[in-house]
XYZ file of C-alpha atoms in Angstrom:
569
model
C 0.202 0.652 -0.330
C 1.469 3.159 -1.019
C 2.369 5.165 1.926
C -0.305 8.316 0.348
C -2.503 5.600 0.146
C -2.380 4.671 3.541
C -2.742 8.614 5.255
C -6.485 9.102 3.395
C -7.348 6.347 4.897
C -7.947 9.184 7.236
C -9.029 8.403 10.311
C -10.546 5.113 11.497
C -7.195 3.191 10.665
C -4.916 5.676 12.473
C -7.264 5.399 15.650
C -7.047 1.883 15.580
C -3.316 1.423 15.101
C -3.015 4.253 17.578
C -5.015 1.908 20.664
C -3.065 -0.801 19.573
C 0.615 0.825 19.556
C -0.066 3.512 21.654
C -0.733 2.518 25.079
C 2.136 3.390 26.810
C 1.761 6.819 25.914
C -1.944 7.237 26.930
C -0.536 7.596 30.336
C 1.677 10.111 29.346
C -0.433 12.204 26.487
C -4.631 11.945 27.277
C -6.318 9.984 25.305
C -7.483 12.961 23.213
C -4.706 13.685 22.080
C -3.963 10.722 19.809
C -5.920 10.102 17.324
C -5.563 14.140 16.371
C -1.333 14.293 16.693
C -1.760 10.998 13.946
C -3.727 12.584 11.916
C -2.445 16.518 11.548
C 1.055 16.064 11.765
C 0.626 17.639 15.358
C 3.783 16.668 17.915
C 2.966 15.515 21.564
C 2.206 17.974 24.718
C 5.575 17.727 26.100
C 5.665 18.192 30.974
C 5.721 21.627 31.156
C 8.338 23.016 34.067
C 5.919 24.275 36.225
C 6.079 20.272 37.105
C 2.053 19.494 36.098
C 0.032 20.406 33.067
C 1.608 20.273 29.436
C 3.011 22.934 27.594
C 1.408 24.722 25.488
C 1.109 23.922 21.474
C 1.983 26.280 19.200
C -0.520 26.787 16.437
C -0.998 25.917 13.421
C 1.693 22.524 13.860
C 1.298 22.070 17.206
C 4.786 22.073 18.304
C 5.970 22.783 21.892
C 7.397 25.857 23.550
C 10.666 24.022 24.694
C 11.508 26.885 27.477
C 8.186 25.712 28.566
C 8.913 21.786 28.598
C 11.457 20.142 31.778
C 14.279 18.761 30.818
C 15.773 16.331 31.589
C 18.915 15.423 29.674
C 19.892 17.030 26.922
C 22.282 16.544 24.548
C 23.207 17.731 21.060
C 22.352 14.404 18.971
C 19.372 12.068 19.873
C 20.373 8.909 18.268
C 16.665 6.204 19.017
C 18.611 2.669 18.442
C 21.530 1.288 19.196
C 22.160 -1.124 15.927
C 24.847 -0.620 13.358
C 22.575 3.132 11.683
C 22.479 4.740 15.497
C 26.083 4.044 16.543
C 27.507 4.558 12.920
C 25.875 7.860 13.172
C 26.838 8.312 17.012
C 30.592 7.752 16.240
C 30.957 10.705 13.043
C 28.647 12.596 15.487
C 30.790 12.735 18.136
C 34.049 13.117 15.883
C 32.643 16.281 14.711
C 32.850 17.150 18.136
C 28.631 16.739 19.164
C 27.972 15.571 22.059
C 25.880 11.935 21.108
C 23.277 10.211 23.787
C 21.872 6.823 22.280
C 18.293 5.955 23.316
C 18.750 1.470 22.721
C 14.232 0.101 24.286
C 16.322 -2.725 25.029
C 17.929 -3.562 28.795
C 20.322 -5.718 28.253
C 20.521 -5.702 24.158
C 23.108 -3.439 22.347
C 22.932 -3.568 18.698
C 19.227 -4.941 18.017
C 19.250 -7.177 15.261
C 23.230 -5.634 14.020
C 24.268 -7.247 16.701
C 22.528 -10.662 16.396
C 23.604 -11.296 12.686
C 26.804 -12.336 10.779
C 28.123 -9.236 10.027
C 28.410 -9.202 6.465
C 28.621 -6.792 3.744
C 27.619 -6.167 0.013
C 30.189 -4.251 -1.243
C 31.559 -3.623 -4.456
C 36.058 -1.884 -4.720
C 36.931 -1.520 -1.156
C 40.262 -2.201 -0.940
C 41.077 -5.649 -0.197
C 38.788 -7.271 -2.567
C 41.310 -8.597 -4.631
C 43.704 -9.267 -2.196
C 41.001 -10.783 -0.664
C 39.255 -13.184 -2.947
C 41.228 -13.697 -5.920
C 39.207 -11.089 -7.930
C 40.186 -8.281 -10.558
C 37.896 -5.726 -11.809
C 34.842 -5.590 -9.871
C 33.107 -1.595 -9.942
C 30.711 -0.302 -7.519
C 29.506 0.841 -11.097
C 28.188 -2.798 -11.573
C 27.240 -3.026 -8.610
C 24.875 -0.993 -8.648
C 24.026 -1.082 -12.029
C 23.283 -5.223 -10.573
C 21.058 -3.713 -7.476
C 18.886 -1.357 -9.681
C 18.362 -4.965 -12.193
C 17.576 -6.184 -8.818
C 15.405 -3.441 -7.179
C 13.237 -3.230 -10.443
C 12.194 0.264 -10.106
C 11.431 0.308 -6.243
C 12.486 2.143 -3.950
C 15.190 5.258 -3.834
C 17.252 4.519 -7.328
C 19.896 7.738 -5.757
C 19.865 5.683 -2.880
C 20.133 2.228 -3.893
C 22.970 3.458 -6.506
C 24.405 5.673 -3.657
C 24.592 2.737 -1.212
C 26.659 0.611 -3.776
C 29.362 3.488 -4.688
C 29.991 4.304 -1.191
C 29.782 0.232 -0.480
C 33.456 -0.048 -0.962
C 34.570 3.461 1.232
C 31.844 1.747 4.055
C 33.613 -1.764 4.429
C 37.091 0.015 3.999
C 35.500 2.452 7.216
C 35.211 -0.895 9.180
C 38.236 -1.914 8.517
C 39.862 1.329 10.039
C 37.732 0.915 13.293
C 39.206 -2.640 13.525
C 36.808 -5.051 11.822
C 38.606 -7.957 10.358
C 37.693 -9.495 7.215
C 38.444 -13.274 6.057
C 36.333 -13.514 2.391
C 33.689 -12.368 0.454
C 31.320 -15.200 -1.649
C 29.303 -14.493 -4.743
C 25.541 -14.158 -4.670
C 23.712 -16.261 -6.815
C 22.443 -15.216 -10.187
C 19.001 -14.551 -10.522
C 17.985 -14.295 -14.655
C 14.508 -12.689 -14.107
C 16.872 -9.508 -13.563
C 18.479 -9.640 -16.327
C 22.144 -11.289 -14.489
C 25.136 -12.501 -16.424
C 27.560 -14.761 -15.851
C 29.778 -11.159 -15.454
C 27.765 -10.769 -12.363
C 29.602 -13.287 -10.463
C 31.384 -11.391 -8.354
C 32.284 -12.263 -4.535
C 30.823 -9.237 -3.129
C 29.528 -9.925 0.343
C 32.084 -9.534 2.834
C 32.312 -12.180 5.957
C 33.995 -12.963 8.531
C 32.690 -16.687 10.009
C 35.000 -17.082 13.070
C 33.636 -12.600 14.588
C 30.301 -12.149 14.009
C 27.374 -11.477 16.815
C 27.477 -9.270 19.033
C 30.875 -9.803 20.979
C 32.854 -10.555 18.669
C 31.857 -9.250 14.577
C 29.980 -6.329 12.925
C 28.380 -4.423 16.524
C 31.456 -5.542 18.651
C 33.612 -3.071 16.791
C 31.486 -0.838 16.765
C 30.970 -0.347 20.475
C 34.114 -0.494 21.273
C 34.911 2.421 19.212
C 32.151 3.831 21.003
C 33.219 3.252 24.487
C 36.178 4.988 23.510
C 34.928 8.730 22.778
C 34.049 10.315 26.054
C 31.091 12.363 24.847
C 28.091 9.041 23.869
C 26.026 8.094 26.092
C 24.697 4.849 25.598
C 20.782 5.388 27.919
C 20.168 0.818 27.709
C 15.888 0.495 28.343
C 15.295 3.905 27.257
C 12.192 3.436 25.493
C 11.470 6.353 23.218
C 7.607 6.996 22.988
C 7.350 10.283 20.983
C 9.485 12.655 18.623
C 9.469 16.394 19.890
C 8.709 19.260 17.607
C 8.819 22.679 18.341
C 6.019 25.471 16.592
C 8.608 26.355 13.901
C 8.014 22.054 13.234
C 11.443 21.338 14.141
C 12.812 18.056 15.791
C 13.988 19.317 19.114
C 13.646 16.122 21.138
C 12.285 12.861 22.069
C 10.173 11.582 25.155
C 10.111 8.624 26.545
C 7.369 6.209 27.788
C 8.391 7.394 31.334
C 7.810 11.136 29.962
C 10.744 12.175 30.803
C 12.025 14.524 27.925
C 15.792 14.561 26.082
C 16.289 17.610 24.198
C 18.725 17.291 21.193
C 19.947 20.680 19.923
C 21.399 19.908 16.842
C 19.474 16.979 16.027
C 17.612 13.171 16.427
C 18.195 10.519 14.298
C 15.568 7.196 13.987
C 17.935 4.625 13.536
C 15.666 2.018 15.002
C 14.426 -1.289 14.114
C 10.401 -1.677 11.538
C 7.775 -3.623 12.446
C 9.494 -7.314 12.631
C 7.234 -8.734 15.041
C 4.310 -6.520 15.097
C 2.545 -8.418 12.344
C -0.675 -6.669 12.654
C 1.253 -3.316 12.161
C 3.226 -5.264 8.912
C -0.893 -6.421 8.075
C -2.124 -2.462 8.048
C 0.957 -1.595 5.701
C 1.050 -3.997 3.287
C 4.051 -6.236 3.974
C 2.875 -8.983 2.607
C 6.292 -11.423 2.823
C 7.044 -10.040 6.595
C 3.170 -11.144 7.699
C 3.676 -14.786 5.655
C 6.653 -15.693 7.438
C 5.541 -14.200 10.783
C 3.077 -15.743 10.374
C 3.947 -18.745 10.219
C 6.646 -18.656 12.571
C 4.003 -17.318 15.376
C 2.523 -20.550 14.856
C 6.129 -22.429 15.880
C 8.008 -22.430 11.867
C 10.116 -20.121 12.454
C 13.792 -20.584 11.424
C 16.325 -20.865 14.919
C 18.965 -19.647 12.456
C 17.357 -15.894 11.403
C 17.458 -14.307 15.474
C 15.117 -10.992 15.009
C 14.994 -8.562 18.729
C 12.013 -9.053 20.179
C 12.253 -5.351 20.906
C 11.423 -4.334 17.252
C 7.592 -3.763 17.473
C 7.215 -0.669 15.185
C 7.520 1.784 17.531
C 9.381 4.634 15.037
C 7.092 3.850 12.585
C 4.256 5.307 15.018
C 6.682 7.720 16.271
C 6.809 9.305 12.719
C 3.017 8.575 11.404
C 2.122 10.658 14.916
C 4.338 14.177 13.268
C 3.099 13.851 9.823
C 6.125 12.225 8.355
C 5.762 10.114 5.368
C 5.992 6.550 4.699
C 7.897 4.545 2.423
C 6.824 1.336 2.227
C 9.727 -1.341 1.189
C 7.416 -4.970 0.822
C 11.611 -6.699 1.104
C 12.394 -8.862 3.832
C 15.324 -10.082 5.497
C 13.882 -13.702 5.885
C 15.667 -16.986 4.595
C 14.623 -20.950 5.010
C 15.930 -23.112 7.175
C 17.755 -24.862 4.635
C 18.781 -21.695 3.276
C 17.937 -22.699 -0.047
C 20.561 -19.757 -2.525
C 22.527 -19.066 1.240
C 25.929 -17.781 -0.015
C 28.545 -20.196 1.238
C 28.962 -23.782 0.847
C 29.659 -23.545 4.605
C 31.871 -26.778 4.355
C 27.921 -28.806 3.626
C 28.977 -30.289 0.727
C 32.274 -31.696 1.156
C 30.754 -33.488 4.175
C 28.667 -35.412 3.034
C 30.891 -36.495 -0.010
C 29.414 -34.170 -2.685
C 30.882 -31.669 -5.188
C 30.154 -27.458 -4.274
C 28.329 -26.208 -6.558
C 28.896 -23.229 -9.565
C 27.367 -20.566 -6.949
C 29.628 -21.597 -3.637
C 26.442 -21.177 -2.473
C 23.858 -23.902 -0.663
C 23.985 -27.585 -2.061
C 20.573 -28.452 -2.884
C 21.091 -31.482 -4.747
C 17.837 -32.833 -6.996
C 15.526 -30.457 -4.269
C 12.658 -28.210 -6.357
C 10.279 -26.768 -4.114
C 7.092 -26.786 -5.051
C 3.578 -24.376 -3.640
C 0.624 -25.876 -2.770
C -1.104 -27.196 -5.953
C 2.722 -29.102 -7.090
C 3.539 -26.647 -9.029
C 7.415 -24.921 -8.765
C 6.849 -21.363 -9.177
C 11.164 -19.606 -9.451
C 14.214 -20.053 -9.771
C 15.573 -22.525 -7.211
C 19.056 -21.680 -7.578
C 18.781 -18.127 -7.126
C 20.243 -15.507 -3.929
C 17.521 -16.516 -1.050
C 16.197 -13.537 -0.647
C 14.742 -13.680 -4.273
C 14.292 -16.888 -3.606
C 11.813 -16.393 -0.203
C 9.902 -13.541 -1.611
C 8.691 -15.427 -4.298
C 7.663 -18.519 -1.902
C 6.103 -15.455 0.009
C 4.035 -14.612 -3.422
C 3.320 -17.979 -4.539
C 1.948 -18.760 -0.941
C -0.385 -15.346 -1.178
C -1.042 -16.758 -5.251
C -2.749 -19.898 -3.705
C -4.890 -18.575 -1.048
C -2.632 -18.248 2.118
C -4.954 -16.944 5.131
C -3.012 -15.479 7.876
C -6.013 -17.508 9.819
C -5.141 -20.412 8.569
C -0.571 -21.214 8.622
C -1.387 -24.305 7.146
C -2.488 -22.125 4.286
C 1.203 -21.072 3.736
C 3.268 -23.888 3.516
C 5.871 -24.375 1.011
C 7.087 -27.768 -0.066
C 10.879 -28.705 -0.675
C 10.302 -32.104 -2.992
C 13.108 -34.520 -3.544
C 14.099 -38.541 -3.569
C 16.160 -40.872 -1.758
C 19.099 -40.701 -4.128
C 19.609 -36.682 -2.632
C 17.767 -36.926 0.480
C 21.216 -36.855 2.638
C 20.411 -32.705 2.145
C 17.779 -33.151 4.425
C 19.415 -35.609 6.786
C 22.445 -32.658 7.034
C 19.790 -30.193 8.389
C 18.205 -32.426 11.128
C 15.045 -32.793 8.256
C 13.924 -36.524 8.388
C 10.561 -37.897 9.714
C 11.315 -39.427 12.869
C 14.435 -36.386 13.804
C 12.448 -32.785 12.296
C 11.226 -31.319 14.994
C 9.201 -29.444 13.400
C 7.206 -32.502 12.661
C 7.058 -31.342 8.630
C 9.403 -34.017 7.139
C 6.994 -36.855 5.077
C 8.071 -39.389 3.484
C 6.047 -41.950 1.121
C 7.055 -45.240 -1.880
C 5.331 -42.957 -4.586
C 4.730 -39.116 -5.687
C 1.101 -39.639 -5.432
C 1.836 -40.015 -1.635
C 3.258 -36.660 -1.944
C 0.011 -35.246 -3.215
C -2.076 -36.381 -0.957
C 0.157 -34.950 2.024
C 0.519 -32.173 0.220
C -3.125 -31.345 -0.700
C -2.391 -31.082 -4.038
C -3.609 -32.554 -7.239
C -1.819 -35.988 -7.422
C -1.960 -35.804 -11.646
C -0.360 -32.013 -11.109
C 2.342 -33.245 -9.248
C 3.438 -35.950 -10.702
C 3.459 -34.202 -14.274
C 5.921 -31.108 -12.263
C 8.289 -34.104 -11.428
C 8.148 -35.827 -14.813
C 9.079 -32.315 -16.973
C 11.717 -31.584 -14.053
C 13.255 -34.415 -14.598
C 13.322 -34.040 -18.833
C 14.912 -30.838 -18.022
C 17.868 -32.379 -16.085
C 17.927 -35.246 -18.924
C 19.084 -31.597 -21.181
C 20.535 -29.360 -18.918
C 18.389 -26.990 -19.213
C 15.599 -25.524 -17.390
C 13.159 -24.369 -20.033
C 10.096 -22.942 -17.545
C 12.970 -20.888 -15.094
C 16.942 -21.243 -16.275
C 18.033 -23.200 -12.708
C 21.800 -24.506 -13.949
C 22.945 -25.446 -10.380
C 22.484 -28.340 -8.825
C 19.926 -30.250 -11.185
C 19.737 -34.262 -10.290
C 16.499 -35.906 -11.423
C 13.426 -37.353 -8.837
C 13.229 -40.407 -9.515
C 14.233 -43.538 -6.557
C 11.626 -43.815 -3.559
C 11.286 -43.641 -1.327
C 10.290 -39.476 -2.035
C 10.581 -36.832 0.700
C 8.694 -33.331 1.262
C 9.204 -30.545 3.795
C 8.332 -27.350 4.784
C 9.630 -24.192 3.849
C 10.705 -22.426 7.704
C 10.863 -19.324 7.178
C 13.645 -16.753 9.280
C 11.592 -13.186 9.650
C 15.090 -11.086 10.518
C 13.802 -7.915 10.089
C 11.527 -6.050 7.198
C 12.067 -2.343 5.916
C 8.950 0.023 5.879
C 9.436 2.919 7.987
C 10.742 6.568 7.413
C 10.976 8.113 3.271
C 13.653 9.892 3.163
C 16.016 12.028 0.733
C 19.145 11.309 0.138
C 20.709 13.140 3.002
C 18.729 11.229 5.038
C 16.481 13.786 6.263
C 13.149 12.470 6.977
C 10.626 14.302 5.035
C 7.106 15.007 5.556
C 3.822 14.040 3.181
C 3.516 16.847 1.228
C 7.562 16.303 0.865
C 9.275 18.962 2.758
C 11.731 18.287 4.476
C 10.959 18.182 8.575
C 13.841 20.032 9.946
C 16.454 18.058 11.379
C 14.884 14.318 11.861
C 17.223 11.662 9.641
C 16.921 8.452 9.633
C 18.979 5.279 8.990
C 18.814 2.070 8.681
C 16.018 -0.376 9.071
C 13.516 2.358 9.750
C 14.613 3.830 5.851
C 15.247 0.445 4.440
C 12.150 1.520 2.125
C 14.054 3.706 0.556
C 17.122 1.510 -0.374
C 15.717 -2.094 -0.907
C 13.025 -2.993 -4.205
C 10.628 -5.824 -3.886
C 13.165 -8.543 -2.075
C 15.839 -8.460 -0.080
C 19.143 -8.432 -2.058
C 21.054 -10.818 -0.107
C 23.940 -10.901 3.113
C 25.178 -8.080 3.890
C 22.877 -5.079 2.015
C 21.161 -4.375 4.948
C 24.755 -3.701 6.696
C 26.972 -1.849 4.678
C 23.413 0.431 3.947
C 23.313 0.965 7.961
C 27.043 2.234 7.533
C 26.589 4.758 4.408
C 23.554 6.530 5.939
C 24.253 6.218 9.577
C 27.351 7.733 8.949
C 25.874 10.071 6.950
C 22.667 11.090 9.000
C 25.468 11.556 11.997
C 27.477 13.480 10.034
C 24.692 16.035 8.203
C 22.741 16.512 11.949
C 26.423 17.217 13.328
C 26.498 19.905 11.245
C 23.546 21.930 12.726
C 23.363 24.650 14.868
C 21.880 24.379 17.665
C 18.383 25.470 17.628
C 18.740 27.244 21.068
């Protein structure tokens, strides 16, 4: 749903979402304030400095008089969210001489999703690329051309291109901050998006020996922040509202406990989107997220894809209540438990006596993916973000109803000759903890279990086997890991998604300034990271490292730009 259409739906939707998401804020604002604040772009009323009541709002904008607010703390720059984008913004602002406060909702986890991920970066042209990979001649321009094709016209094309052009610089900046990388993997190509063999460049930069909160990307940034005396971290500090003055400038943040934190230069929104609020995702039309989170909530959650529990759409709500425009990216960072199309083989193929495939990606020899009708629906050796997006689309096309998660099932099919790939991941009829692996002596038996017409699944597998014979997949162009499904018993298993983050939130310009619904810049308000991810994603997630690269590129720019402002007082 386009953001302007969302706003035009008016008071009923705003009130509905307000009742769900504003409950804790209601005790601070008063129930009467909530609905009007969302629709008019009015800022909430802050606690007055006389110890009671509320500061008077300015006419027209609904802004507050800062002289009548009790400010509990102050800094030059206030950043909402301690993930990679917020921390990069803090480092840049701090190095420019600004005093910074980082507000983190969690009481224990610094870094949010950035601390839980592998810390990959997706880049071209960093200083050690050839040395690290042996691949010469890659350029940011070639990277940008591919990612713009992958975006299929979605997102902000200038920002996608800029992220690619700055990606090598971002990796070098992380290296300068202390991060060590050990290699880089290629992304499997997507023929539908116009890829060629020339696009098989090693761009997903990794260190498999140092990742997560204690050793990886966020650990490096945290060490840098801790070395800077002008950056303060407040854990368990849940932001509730962006405070606006009568000139329409962002001048601070109010927490859920009613305390007010002054931002003399500006505010940077760097929190997550509505990852764990499936109702908000549904209201915003984020269909990939709704599909994946619905299955996860029903118990089919890929345990290898963690997501911070505190990511419940607070930033989206805060932006909407001041009249910020939204850019609602459909992409969701979400892969399946088998990691189809995943970068790097992770040593699995040699461990089970098989050859690493041409993309050096997750080996899925002899395994195909079908929907509830028993048909293949995509190039199932493509990059994993594309595969999972196509799976979501196929689920909805075949009647997925969030009230009945089983209607959203997508299925893997293989035979006993290649069953070892399911076995290696613990997917067996006896041991699968999800209870989703099924065995049958016939394809018709699989069809009965899936709920599709037997003749449809038999025909689809016969067609697949004919492609294996000729070496050409006439339907989707798959090239890797082709093998027949012919040796009984046969197996099917449910695709188990792992939602790790969505990309709906602030619409920004290339300077990371947040835009209002009339297209004008909201002064002193910036956004970076997944809360602004709709600007730099397309219809699917671009693969390992794309989010972290963008958090570094845009987080740094937000910190540089906000710290260059003169204080408003």
